[in-house]
mmCIF file of N, CA and C in Angstrom:
data_model
loop_
_atom_site.group_PDB
_atom_site.id
_atom_site.type_symbol
_atom_site.label_atom_id
_atom_site.label_comp_id
_atom_site.label_asym_id
_atom_site.label_seq_id
_atom_site.Cartn_x
_atom_site.Cartn_y
_atom_site.Cartn_z
ATOM 1 N N UNK A 1 -46.184 -7.639 175.310
ATOM 2 C CA UNK A 1 -46.092 -6.245 174.925
ATOM 3 C C UNK A 1 -47.045 -5.994 173.757
ATOM 4 N N UNK A 2 -47.780 -4.925 173.838
ATOM 5 C CA UNK A 2 -48.714 -4.544 172.790
ATOM 6 C C UNK A 2 -48.016 -3.589 171.818
ATOM 7 N N UNK A 3 -48.014 -3.937 170.531
ATOM 8 C CA UNK A 3 -47.390 -3.076 169.531
ATOM 9 C C UNK A 3 -48.405 -2.197 168.810
ATOM 10 N N UNK A 4 -49.670 -2.298 169.182
ATOM 11 C CA UNK A 4 -50.728 -1.461 168.615
ATOM 12 C C UNK A 4 -50.979 -0.279 169.545
ATOM 13 N N UNK A 5 -51.498 0.809 168.986
ATOM 14 C CA UNK A 5 -51.875 1.932 169.846
ATOM 15 C C UNK A 5 -53.232 1.688 170.506
ATOM 16 N N UNK A 6 -53.896 0.580 170.156
ATOM 17 C CA UNK A 6 -55.193 0.229 170.720
ATOM 18 C C UNK A 6 -55.092 -1.049 171.542
ATOM 19 N N UNK A 7 -55.955 -1.166 172.538
ATOM 20 C CA UNK A 7 -56.063 -2.393 173.337
ATOM 21 C C UNK A 7 -57.400 -2.357 174.063
ATOM 22 N N UNK A 8 -58.004 -3.519 174.212
ATOM 23 C CA UNK A 8 -59.223 -3.649 174.999
ATOM 24 C C UNK A 8 -59.078 -4.861 175.906
ATOM 25 N N UNK A 9 -59.815 -4.830 177.017
ATOM 26 C CA UNK A 9 -59.682 -5.864 178.029
ATOM 27 C C UNK A 9 -61.048 -6.237 178.585
ATOM 28 N N UNK A 10 -61.156 -7.460 179.074
ATOM 29 C CA UNK A 10 -62.313 -7.896 179.851
ATOM 30 C C UNK A 10 -61.803 -8.886 180.887
ATOM 31 N N UNK A 11 -62.487 -8.946 182.013
ATOM 32 C CA UNK A 11 -62.044 -9.804 183.105
ATOM 33 C C UNK A 11 -63.122 -10.830 183.428
ATOM 34 N N UNK A 12 -62.690 -12.011 183.843
ATOM 35 C CA UNK A 12 -63.629 -13.062 184.248
ATOM 36 C C UNK A 12 -64.386 -12.610 185.494
ATOM 37 N N UNK A 13 -65.583 -13.164 185.703
ATOM 38 C CA UNK A 13 -66.372 -12.773 186.872
ATOM 39 C C UNK A 13 -65.645 -12.956 188.209
ATOM 40 N N UNK A 14 -64.786 -13.962 188.301
ATOM 41 C CA UNK A 14 -64.045 -14.176 189.550
ATOM 42 C C UNK A 14 -62.728 -13.391 189.593
ATOM 43 N N UNK A 15 -62.477 -12.582 188.593
ATOM 44 C CA UNK A 15 -61.307 -11.701 188.483
ATOM 45 C C UNK A 15 -59.975 -12.441 188.449
ATOM 46 N N UNK A 16 -59.981 -13.681 187.975
ATOM 47 C CA UNK A 16 -58.745 -14.461 187.911
ATOM 48 C C UNK A 16 -58.173 -14.569 186.498
ATOM 49 N N UNK A 17 -58.952 -14.179 185.491
ATOM 50 C CA UNK A 17 -58.513 -14.293 184.101
ATOM 51 C C UNK A 17 -58.793 -12.977 183.392
ATOM 52 N N UNK A 18 -57.819 -12.535 182.630
ATOM 53 C CA UNK A 18 -57.940 -11.313 181.842
ATOM 54 C C UNK A 18 -57.857 -11.691 180.374
ATOM 55 N N UNK A 19 -58.825 -11.246 179.588
ATOM 56 C CA UNK A 19 -58.783 -11.446 178.142
ATOM 57 C C UNK A 19 -58.466 -10.095 177.511
ATOM 58 N N UNK A 20 -57.509 -10.097 176.597
ATOM 59 C CA UNK A 20 -57.004 -8.866 176.013
ATOM 60 C C UNK A 20 -57.083 -8.918 174.497
ATOM 61 N N UNK A 21 -57.298 -7.785 173.891
ATOM 62 C CA UNK A 21 -57.126 -7.653 172.444
ATOM 63 C C UNK A 21 -55.902 -6.773 172.249
ATOM 64 N N UNK A 22 -54.814 -7.413 171.816
ATOM 65 C CA UNK A 22 -53.550 -6.714 171.618
ATOM 66 C C UNK A 22 -52.877 -7.238 170.355
ATOM 67 N N UNK A 23 -51.836 -6.559 169.956
ATOM 68 C CA UNK A 23 -51.018 -7.007 168.823
ATOM 69 C C UNK A 23 -49.594 -7.199 169.332
ATOM 70 N N UNK A 24 -49.028 -8.351 169.030
ATOM 71 C CA UNK A 24 -47.625 -8.599 169.365
ATOM 72 C C UNK A 24 -47.064 -9.676 168.437
ATOM 73 N N UNK A 25 -45.872 -10.120 168.706
ATOM 74 C CA UNK A 25 -45.205 -11.083 167.819
ATOM 75 C C UNK A 25 -45.940 -12.419 167.727
ATOM 76 N N UNK A 26 -46.815 -12.723 168.678
ATOM 77 C CA UNK A 26 -47.564 -13.978 168.674
ATOM 78 C C UNK A 26 -48.946 -13.851 168.041
ATOM 79 N N UNK A 27 -49.243 -12.702 167.475
ATOM 80 C CA UNK A 27 -50.552 -12.489 166.847
ATOM 81 C C UNK A 27 -50.616 -13.193 165.497
ATOM 82 N N UNK A 28 -51.771 -13.734 165.189
ATOM 83 C CA UNK A 28 -52.004 -14.398 163.904
ATOM 84 C C UNK A 28 -52.204 -13.363 162.813
ATOM 85 N N UNK A 29 -52.936 -12.304 163.142
ATOM 86 C CA UNK A 29 -53.192 -11.252 162.171
ATOM 87 C C UNK A 29 -53.635 -9.988 162.866
ATOM 88 N N UNK A 30 -52.864 -8.936 162.790
ATOM 89 C CA UNK A 30 -53.246 -7.701 163.465
ATOM 90 C C UNK A 30 -53.383 -7.927 164.951
ATOM 91 N N UNK A 31 -54.470 -7.407 165.516
ATOM 92 C CA UNK A 31 -54.728 -7.627 166.941
ATOM 93 C C UNK A 31 -55.474 -8.940 167.130
ATOM 94 N N UNK A 32 -55.073 -9.678 168.135
ATOM 95 C CA UNK A 32 -55.680 -10.962 168.480
ATOM 96 C C UNK A 32 -56.176 -10.923 169.916
ATOM 97 N N UNK A 33 -56.970 -11.924 170.253
ATOM 98 C CA UNK A 33 -57.432 -12.107 171.620
ATOM 99 C C UNK A 33 -56.420 -12.975 172.366
ATOM 100 N N UNK A 34 -56.000 -12.515 173.522
ATOM 101 C CA UNK A 34 -55.019 -13.202 174.350
ATOM 102 C C UNK A 34 -55.620 -13.436 175.733
ATOM 103 N N UNK A 35 -55.034 -14.390 176.471
ATOM 104 C CA UNK A 35 -55.501 -14.742 177.810
ATOM 105 C C UNK A 35 -54.334 -14.613 178.782
ATOM 106 N N UNK A 36 -54.617 -14.032 179.959
ATOM 107 C CA UNK A 36 -53.616 -13.904 181.017
ATOM 108 C C UNK A 36 -54.264 -14.308 182.340
ATOM 109 N N UNK A 37 -53.499 -14.999 183.186
ATOM 110 C CA UNK A 37 -54.008 -15.469 184.477
ATOM 111 C C UNK A 37 -53.410 -14.655 185.625
ATOM 112 N N UNK A 38 -54.234 -14.381 186.638
ATOM 113 C CA UNK A 38 -53.738 -13.710 187.840
ATOM 114 C C UNK A 38 -52.915 -14.711 188.639
ATOM 115 N N UNK A 39 -51.715 -14.302 188.998
ATOM 116 C CA UNK A 39 -50.806 -15.154 189.764
ATOM 117 C C UNK A 39 -51.060 -14.971 191.265
ATOM 118 N N UNK A 40 -50.493 -15.855 192.066
ATOM 119 C CA UNK A 40 -50.670 -15.784 193.522
ATOM 120 C C UNK A 40 -50.171 -14.469 194.110
ATOM 121 N N UNK A 41 -49.138 -13.880 193.486
ATOM 122 C CA UNK A 41 -48.589 -12.622 193.994
ATOM 123 C C UNK A 41 -49.317 -11.393 193.428
ATOM 124 N N UNK A 42 -50.499 -11.638 192.802
ATOM 125 C CA UNK A 42 -51.366 -10.592 192.251
ATOM 126 C C UNK A 42 -50.812 -9.931 190.985
ATOM 127 N N UNK A 43 -49.795 -10.531 190.366
ATOM 128 C CA UNK A 43 -49.345 -10.090 189.054
ATOM 129 C C UNK A 43 -50.092 -10.925 188.019
ATOM 130 N N UNK A 44 -49.855 -10.633 186.746
ATOM 131 C CA UNK A 44 -50.528 -11.356 185.658
ATOM 132 C C UNK A 44 -49.514 -12.124 184.837
ATOM 133 N N UNK A 45 -49.895 -13.322 184.410
ATOM 134 C CA UNK A 45 -49.023 -14.138 183.564
ATOM 135 C C UNK A 45 -48.848 -13.466 182.207
ATOM 136 N N UNK A 46 -47.796 -13.872 181.513
ATOM 137 C CA UNK A 46 -47.615 -13.369 180.156
ATOM 138 C C UNK A 46 -48.816 -13.810 179.313
ATOM 139 N N UNK A 47 -49.434 -12.888 178.575
ATOM 140 C CA UNK A 47 -50.605 -13.257 177.773
ATOM 141 C C UNK A 47 -50.248 -14.304 176.719
ATOM 142 N N UNK A 48 -51.130 -15.297 176.549
ATOM 143 C CA UNK A 48 -50.914 -16.283 175.499
ATOM 144 C C UNK A 48 -52.065 -16.228 174.510
ATOM 145 N N UNK A 49 -51.762 -16.600 173.284
ATOM 146 C CA UNK A 49 -52.718 -16.570 172.182
ATOM 147 C C UNK A 49 -53.349 -17.955 172.055
ATOM 148 N N UNK A 50 -54.679 -18.068 172.261
ATOM 149 C CA UNK A 50 -55.318 -19.380 172.122
ATOM 150 C C UNK A 50 -55.449 -19.839 170.673
ATOM 151 N N UNK A 51 -55.129 -18.976 169.717
ATOM 152 C CA UNK A 51 -55.126 -19.369 168.305
ATOM 153 C C UNK A 51 -56.520 -19.524 167.722
ATOM 154 N N UNK A 52 -56.575 -20.197 166.537
ATOM 155 C CA UNK A 52 -57.874 -20.453 165.916
ATOM 156 C C UNK A 52 -58.638 -21.490 166.745
ATOM 157 N N UNK A 53 -59.925 -21.506 166.701
ATOM 158 C CA UNK A 53 -60.785 -20.708 165.845
ATOM 159 C C UNK A 53 -61.096 -19.325 166.398
ATOM 160 N N UNK A 54 -60.652 -19.037 167.637
ATOM 161 C CA UNK A 54 -60.992 -17.751 168.234
ATOM 162 C C UNK A 54 -60.375 -16.603 167.442
ATOM 163 N N UNK A 55 -59.111 -16.721 167.118
ATOM 164 C CA UNK A 55 -58.420 -15.664 166.388
ATOM 165 C C UNK A 55 -58.360 -15.970 164.898
ATOM 166 N N UNK A 56 -58.358 -14.905 164.124
ATOM 167 C CA UNK A 56 -58.344 -15.027 162.663
ATOM 168 C C UNK A 56 -57.209 -14.179 162.096
ATOM 169 N N UNK A 57 -57.091 -14.133 160.788
ATOM 170 C CA UNK A 57 -56.038 -13.342 160.139
ATOM 171 C C UNK A 57 -56.384 -11.856 160.089
ATOM 172 N N UNK A 58 -57.564 -11.480 160.604
ATOM 173 C CA UNK A 58 -57.943 -10.074 160.700
ATOM 174 C C UNK A 58 -57.899 -9.645 162.167
ATOM 175 N N UNK A 59 -58.157 -8.377 162.436
ATOM 176 C CA UNK A 59 -58.210 -7.904 163.818
ATOM 177 C C UNK A 59 -59.390 -8.540 164.548
ATOM 178 N N UNK A 60 -59.114 -9.097 165.714
ATOM 179 C CA UNK A 60 -60.138 -9.633 166.612
ATOM 180 C C UNK A 60 -60.068 -8.765 167.863
ATOM 181 N N UNK A 61 -61.129 -8.001 168.115
ATOM 182 C CA UNK A 61 -61.052 -6.890 169.063
ATOM 183 C C UNK A 61 -62.264 -6.846 169.994
ATOM 184 N N UNK A 62 -62.250 -5.920 170.908
ATOM 185 C CA UNK A 62 -63.319 -5.580 171.861
ATOM 186 C C UNK A 62 -63.912 -6.794 172.577
ATOM 187 N N UNK A 63 -63.096 -7.584 173.280
ATOM 188 C CA UNK A 63 -63.635 -8.756 173.974
ATOM 189 C C UNK A 63 -64.522 -8.360 175.149
ATOM 190 N N UNK A 64 -65.551 -9.161 175.372
ATOM 191 C CA UNK A 64 -66.407 -9.026 176.553
ATOM 192 C C UNK A 64 -66.800 -10.426 177.000
ATOM 193 N N UNK A 65 -66.413 -10.807 178.208
ATOM 194 C CA UNK A 65 -66.762 -12.110 178.762
ATOM 195 C C UNK A 65 -68.040 -11.968 179.577
ATOM 196 N N UNK A 66 -69.049 -12.750 179.231
ATOM 197 C CA UNK A 66 -70.348 -12.686 179.893
ATOM 198 C C UNK A 66 -70.257 -13.185 181.333
ATOM 199 N N UNK A 67 -71.303 -12.926 182.092
ATOM 200 C CA UNK A 67 -71.360 -13.302 183.507
ATOM 201 C C UNK A 67 -71.223 -14.804 183.734
ATOM 202 N N UNK A 68 -71.525 -15.622 182.720
ATOM 203 C CA UNK A 68 -71.374 -17.074 182.872
ATOM 204 C C UNK A 68 -69.912 -17.512 182.858
ATOM 205 N N UNK A 69 -68.993 -16.592 182.520
ATOM 206 C CA UNK A 69 -67.567 -16.907 182.488
ATOM 207 C C UNK A 69 -67.160 -17.802 181.332
ATOM 208 N N UNK A 70 -68.068 -18.100 180.421
ATOM 209 C CA UNK A 70 -67.790 -18.994 179.294
ATOM 210 C C UNK A 70 -68.074 -18.366 177.932
ATOM 211 N N UNK A 71 -69.018 -17.435 177.863
ATOM 212 C CA UNK A 71 -69.413 -16.856 176.583
ATOM 213 C C UNK A 71 -68.638 -15.569 176.345
ATOM 214 N N UNK A 72 -67.881 -15.559 175.269
ATOM 215 C CA UNK A 72 -67.058 -14.409 174.904
ATOM 216 C C UNK A 72 -67.639 -13.754 173.662
ATOM 217 N N UNK A 73 -67.915 -12.474 173.765
ATOM 218 C CA UNK A 73 -68.349 -11.670 172.625
ATOM 219 C C UNK A 73 -67.160 -10.838 172.177
ATOM 220 N N UNK A 74 -67.008 -10.666 170.877
ATOM 221 C CA UNK A 74 -65.917 -9.857 170.361
ATOM 222 C C UNK A 74 -66.259 -9.409 168.943
ATOM 223 N N UNK A 75 -65.478 -8.498 168.428
ATOM 224 C CA UNK A 75 -65.692 -7.992 167.073
ATOM 225 C C UNK A 75 -64.545 -8.448 166.188
ATOM 226 N N UNK A 76 -64.870 -8.740 164.927
ATOM 227 C CA UNK A 76 -63.860 -9.232 163.996
ATOM 228 C C UNK A 76 -64.219 -8.827 162.568
ATOM 229 N N UNK A 77 -63.194 -8.650 161.774
ATOM 230 C CA UNK A 77 -63.386 -8.388 160.346
ATOM 231 C C UNK A 77 -63.237 -9.650 159.518
ATOM 232 N N UNK A 78 -63.347 -10.819 160.144
ATOM 233 C CA UNK A 78 -63.151 -12.092 159.440
ATOM 234 C C UNK A 78 -64.137 -12.231 158.284
ATOM 235 N N UNK A 79 -63.783 -13.024 157.282
ATOM 236 C CA UNK A 79 -64.667 -13.215 156.118
ATOM 237 C C UNK A 79 -66.038 -13.764 156.512
ATOM 238 N N UNK A 80 -67.043 -13.384 155.730
ATOM 239 C CA UNK A 80 -68.387 -13.892 155.936
ATOM 240 C C UNK A 80 -69.284 -12.987 156.750
ATOM 241 N N UNK A 81 -68.796 -11.800 157.104
ATOM 242 C CA UNK A 81 -69.588 -10.889 157.905
ATOM 243 C C UNK A 81 -70.490 -10.003 157.068
ATOM 244 N N UNK A 82 -71.237 -9.161 157.767
ATOM 245 C CA UNK A 82 -72.169 -8.236 157.128
ATOM 246 C C UNK A 82 -71.485 -6.930 156.728
ATOM 247 N N UNK A 83 -70.450 -6.528 157.481
ATOM 248 C CA UNK A 83 -69.802 -5.243 157.249
ATOM 249 C C UNK A 83 -68.314 -5.327 157.498
ATOM 250 N N UNK A 84 -67.718 -4.163 157.801
ATOM 251 C CA UNK A 84 -66.267 -4.132 157.997
ATOM 252 C C UNK A 84 -65.847 -4.859 159.265
ATOM 253 N N UNK A 85 -66.650 -4.814 160.301
ATOM 254 C CA UNK A 85 -66.455 -5.592 161.521
ATOM 255 C C UNK A 85 -67.818 -6.022 162.022
ATOM 256 N N UNK A 86 -67.923 -7.250 162.495
ATOM 257 C CA UNK A 86 -69.166 -7.789 163.039
ATOM 258 C C UNK A 86 -68.924 -8.310 164.452
ATOM 259 N N UNK A 87 -69.982 -8.426 165.216
ATOM 260 C CA UNK A 87 -69.916 -9.002 166.552
ATOM 261 C C UNK A 87 -70.145 -10.511 166.439
ATOM 262 N N UNK A 88 -69.276 -11.260 167.112
ATOM 263 C CA UNK A 88 -69.335 -12.723 167.153
ATOM 264 C C UNK A 88 -69.392 -13.163 168.610
ATOM 265 N N UNK A 89 -69.770 -14.423 168.827
ATOM 266 C CA UNK A 89 -69.621 -15.004 170.154
ATOM 267 C C UNK A 89 -69.016 -16.390 170.004
ATOM 268 N N UNK A 90 -68.299 -16.789 171.046
ATOM 269 C CA UNK A 90 -67.687 -18.112 171.119
ATOM 270 C C UNK A 90 -67.804 -18.571 172.564
ATOM 271 N N UNK A 91 -67.881 -19.879 172.757
ATOM 272 C CA UNK A 91 -67.990 -20.415 174.121
ATOM 273 C C UNK A 91 -66.727 -21.202 174.479
ATOM 274 N N UNK A 92 -66.246 -20.952 175.677
ATOM 275 C CA UNK A 92 -65.090 -21.674 176.190
ATOM 276 C C UNK A 92 -65.510 -23.109 176.451
ATOM 277 N N UNK A 93 -64.714 -24.065 175.962
ATOM 278 C CA UNK A 93 -65.097 -25.469 176.017
ATOM 279 C C UNK A 93 -64.503 -26.237 177.198
ATOM 280 N N UNK A 94 -63.475 -25.667 177.834
ATOM 281 C CA UNK A 94 -62.879 -26.333 178.994
ATOM 282 C C UNK A 94 -62.213 -25.283 179.880
ATOM 283 N N UNK A 95 -61.499 -25.735 180.890
ATOM 284 C CA UNK A 95 -60.888 -24.801 181.836
ATOM 285 C C UNK A 95 -59.472 -24.377 181.465
ATOM 286 N N UNK A 96 -58.970 -24.810 180.315
ATOM 287 C CA UNK A 96 -57.624 -24.412 179.901
ATOM 288 C C UNK A 96 -57.601 -23.014 179.292
ATOM 289 N N UNK A 97 -58.749 -22.544 178.850
ATOM 290 C CA UNK A 97 -58.885 -21.283 178.115
ATOM 291 C C UNK A 97 -58.233 -21.357 176.736
ATOM 292 N N UNK A 98 -57.897 -22.565 176.286
ATOM 293 C CA UNK A 98 -57.345 -22.778 174.947
ATOM 294 C C UNK A 98 -58.399 -23.240 173.955
ATOM 295 N N UNK A 99 -59.413 -23.931 174.431
ATOM 296 C CA UNK A 99 -60.423 -24.541 173.554
ATOM 297 C C UNK A 99 -61.679 -23.672 173.518
ATOM 298 N N UNK A 100 -62.029 -23.229 172.310
ATOM 299 C CA UNK A 100 -63.197 -22.366 172.107
ATOM 300 C C UNK A 100 -64.032 -22.915 170.962
ATOM 301 N N UNK A 101 -65.334 -22.707 171.040
ATOM 302 C CA UNK A 101 -66.205 -23.108 169.928
ATOM 303 C C UNK A 101 -65.942 -22.202 168.727
ATOM 304 N N UNK A 102 -66.346 -22.665 167.543
ATOM 305 C CA UNK A 102 -66.237 -21.825 166.355
ATOM 306 C C UNK A 102 -67.054 -20.557 166.580
ATOM 307 N N UNK A 103 -66.453 -19.389 166.368
ATOM 308 C CA UNK A 103 -67.197 -18.140 166.556
ATOM 309 C C UNK A 103 -68.432 -18.075 165.658
ATOM 310 N N UNK A 104 -69.536 -17.601 166.239
ATOM 311 C CA UNK A 104 -70.795 -17.456 165.526
ATOM 312 C C UNK A 104 -71.118 -15.977 165.362
ATOM 313 N N UNK A 105 -71.449 -15.584 164.139
ATOM 314 C CA UNK A 105 -71.846 -14.217 163.860
ATOM 315 C C UNK A 105 -73.183 -13.948 164.541
ATOM 316 N N UNK A 106 -73.321 -12.813 165.213
ATOM 317 C CA UNK A 106 -74.559 -12.464 165.921
ATOM 318 C C UNK A 106 -75.702 -12.125 164.966
ATOM 319 N N UNK A 107 -75.395 -11.910 163.696
ATOM 320 C CA UNK A 107 -76.430 -11.680 162.701
ATOM 321 C C UNK A 107 -77.111 -10.326 162.820
ATOM 322 N N UNK A 108 -78.099 -10.147 161.956
ATOM 323 C CA UNK A 108 -78.907 -8.931 161.949
ATOM 324 C C UNK A 108 -79.951 -9.044 163.056
ATOM 325 N N UNK A 109 -80.284 -8.029 163.802
ATOM 326 C CA UNK A 109 -79.948 -6.621 163.621
ATOM 327 C C UNK A 109 -78.720 -6.154 164.390
ATOM 328 N N UNK A 110 -78.026 -7.059 165.094
ATOM 329 C CA UNK A 110 -76.809 -6.648 165.810
ATOM 330 C C UNK A 110 -75.758 -6.178 164.816
ATOM 331 N N UNK A 111 -75.544 -6.945 163.771
ATOM 332 C CA UNK A 111 -74.535 -6.598 162.773
ATOM 333 C C UNK A 111 -75.179 -5.896 161.584
ATOM 334 N N UNK A 112 -74.462 -4.916 161.085
ATOM 335 C CA UNK A 112 -74.938 -4.061 159.995
ATOM 336 C C UNK A 112 -73.892 -4.038 158.890
ATOM 337 N N UNK A 113 -74.142 -3.353 157.790
ATOM 338 C CA UNK A 113 -73.112 -3.210 156.762
ATOM 339 C C UNK A 113 -71.931 -2.344 157.218
ATOM 340 N N UNK A 114 -72.032 -1.723 158.386
ATOM 341 C CA UNK A 114 -70.968 -0.863 158.899
ATOM 342 C C UNK A 114 -70.003 -1.588 159.817
ATOM 343 N N UNK A 115 -69.521 -0.867 160.830
ATOM 344 C CA UNK A 115 -68.548 -1.355 161.808
ATOM 345 C C UNK A 115 -69.277 -1.575 163.120
ATOM 346 N N UNK A 116 -69.287 -2.811 163.622
ATOM 347 C CA UNK A 116 -70.021 -3.169 164.835
ATOM 348 C C UNK A 116 -69.060 -3.781 165.851
ATOM 349 N N UNK A 117 -69.138 -3.312 167.110
ATOM 350 C CA UNK A 117 -68.185 -3.776 168.124
ATOM 351 C C UNK A 117 -68.668 -3.415 169.526
ATOM 352 N N UNK A 118 -67.848 -3.739 170.518
ATOM 353 C CA UNK A 118 -68.065 -3.395 171.919
ATOM 354 C C UNK A 118 -69.390 -3.928 172.459
ATOM 355 N N UNK A 119 -69.725 -5.159 172.140
ATOM 356 C CA UNK A 119 -70.959 -5.790 172.621
ATOM 357 C C UNK A 119 -70.781 -6.167 174.083
ATOM 358 N N UNK A 120 -71.740 -5.811 174.923
ATOM 359 C CA UNK A 120 -71.701 -6.221 176.330
ATOM 360 C C UNK A 120 -73.121 -6.441 176.834
ATOM 361 N N UNK A 121 -73.224 -7.310 177.824
ATOM 362 C CA UNK A 121 -74.512 -7.685 178.407
ATOM 363 C C UNK A 121 -74.377 -7.630 179.922
ATOM 364 N N UNK A 122 -75.228 -6.869 180.607
ATOM 365 C CA UNK A 122 -75.193 -6.892 182.074
ATOM 366 C C UNK A 122 -75.538 -8.286 182.601
ATOM 367 N N UNK A 123 -75.169 -8.570 183.835
ATOM 368 C CA UNK A 123 -75.382 -9.900 184.417
ATOM 369 C C UNK A 123 -76.850 -10.315 184.407
ATOM 370 N N UNK A 124 -77.783 -9.353 184.505
ATOM 371 C CA UNK A 124 -79.201 -9.727 184.511
ATOM 372 C C UNK A 124 -79.708 -10.108 183.128
ATOM 373 N N UNK A 125 -78.933 -9.848 182.087
ATOM 374 C CA UNK A 125 -79.270 -10.258 180.728
ATOM 375 C C UNK A 125 -80.442 -9.533 180.091
ATOM 376 N N UNK A 126 -80.922 -8.456 180.701
ATOM 377 C CA UNK A 126 -82.097 -7.764 180.176
ATOM 378 C C UNK A 126 -81.817 -6.925 178.940
ATOM 379 N N UNK A 127 -80.592 -6.429 178.809
ATOM 380 C CA UNK A 127 -80.231 -5.564 177.696
ATOM 381 C C UNK A 127 -78.865 -5.965 177.158
ATOM 382 N N UNK A 128 -78.587 -5.517 175.966
ATOM 383 C CA UNK A 128 -77.235 -5.621 175.409
ATOM 384 C C UNK A 128 -76.854 -4.231 174.923
ATOM 385 N N UNK A 129 -75.594 -3.911 175.035
ATOM 386 C CA UNK A 129 -75.076 -2.630 174.581
ATOM 387 C C UNK A 129 -74.003 -2.892 173.538
ATOM 388 N N UNK A 130 -73.965 -2.082 172.497
ATOM 389 C CA UNK A 130 -72.933 -2.232 171.478
ATOM 390 C C UNK A 130 -72.805 -0.939 170.686
ATOM 391 N N UNK A 131 -71.750 -0.867 169.901
ATOM 392 C CA UNK A 131 -71.470 0.308 169.072
ATOM 393 C C UNK A 131 -71.571 -0.110 167.629
ATOM 394 N N UNK A 132 -72.228 0.726 166.821
ATOM 395 C CA UNK A 132 -72.253 0.505 165.378
ATOM 396 C C UNK A 132 -72.074 1.834 164.689
ATOM 397 N N UNK A 133 -71.428 1.779 163.530
ATOM 398 C CA UNK A 133 -71.239 3.001 162.739
ATOM 399 C C UNK A 133 -71.525 2.708 161.277
#
């Protein structure tokens, strides 16, 4: 159950895994990134929190899973950023969806002193789209 008025979602290329940014009793801090699996009966498993290093004590939001099914882009207000929220990426390390690389800040010019989020890349990789304020 999401206790925030906000939520964002992204789906794996094979449509079997849903990554969510929600807030609930299992969140580390504010909204966290959660993982849910499509069941055989076409329902979704209860979302689970993969924990650190993916999630931090700040809001971790706007997930986007790249076409490779392993690279996750998201926005976070974690310490060490350029502004109030920055875009980071992390790579899934195995098939459990529990193990992720340490998130890497996308740096300048993607991140600014403002609020940066909603990073996405089409499958052809020619462009990236994101929001900054």
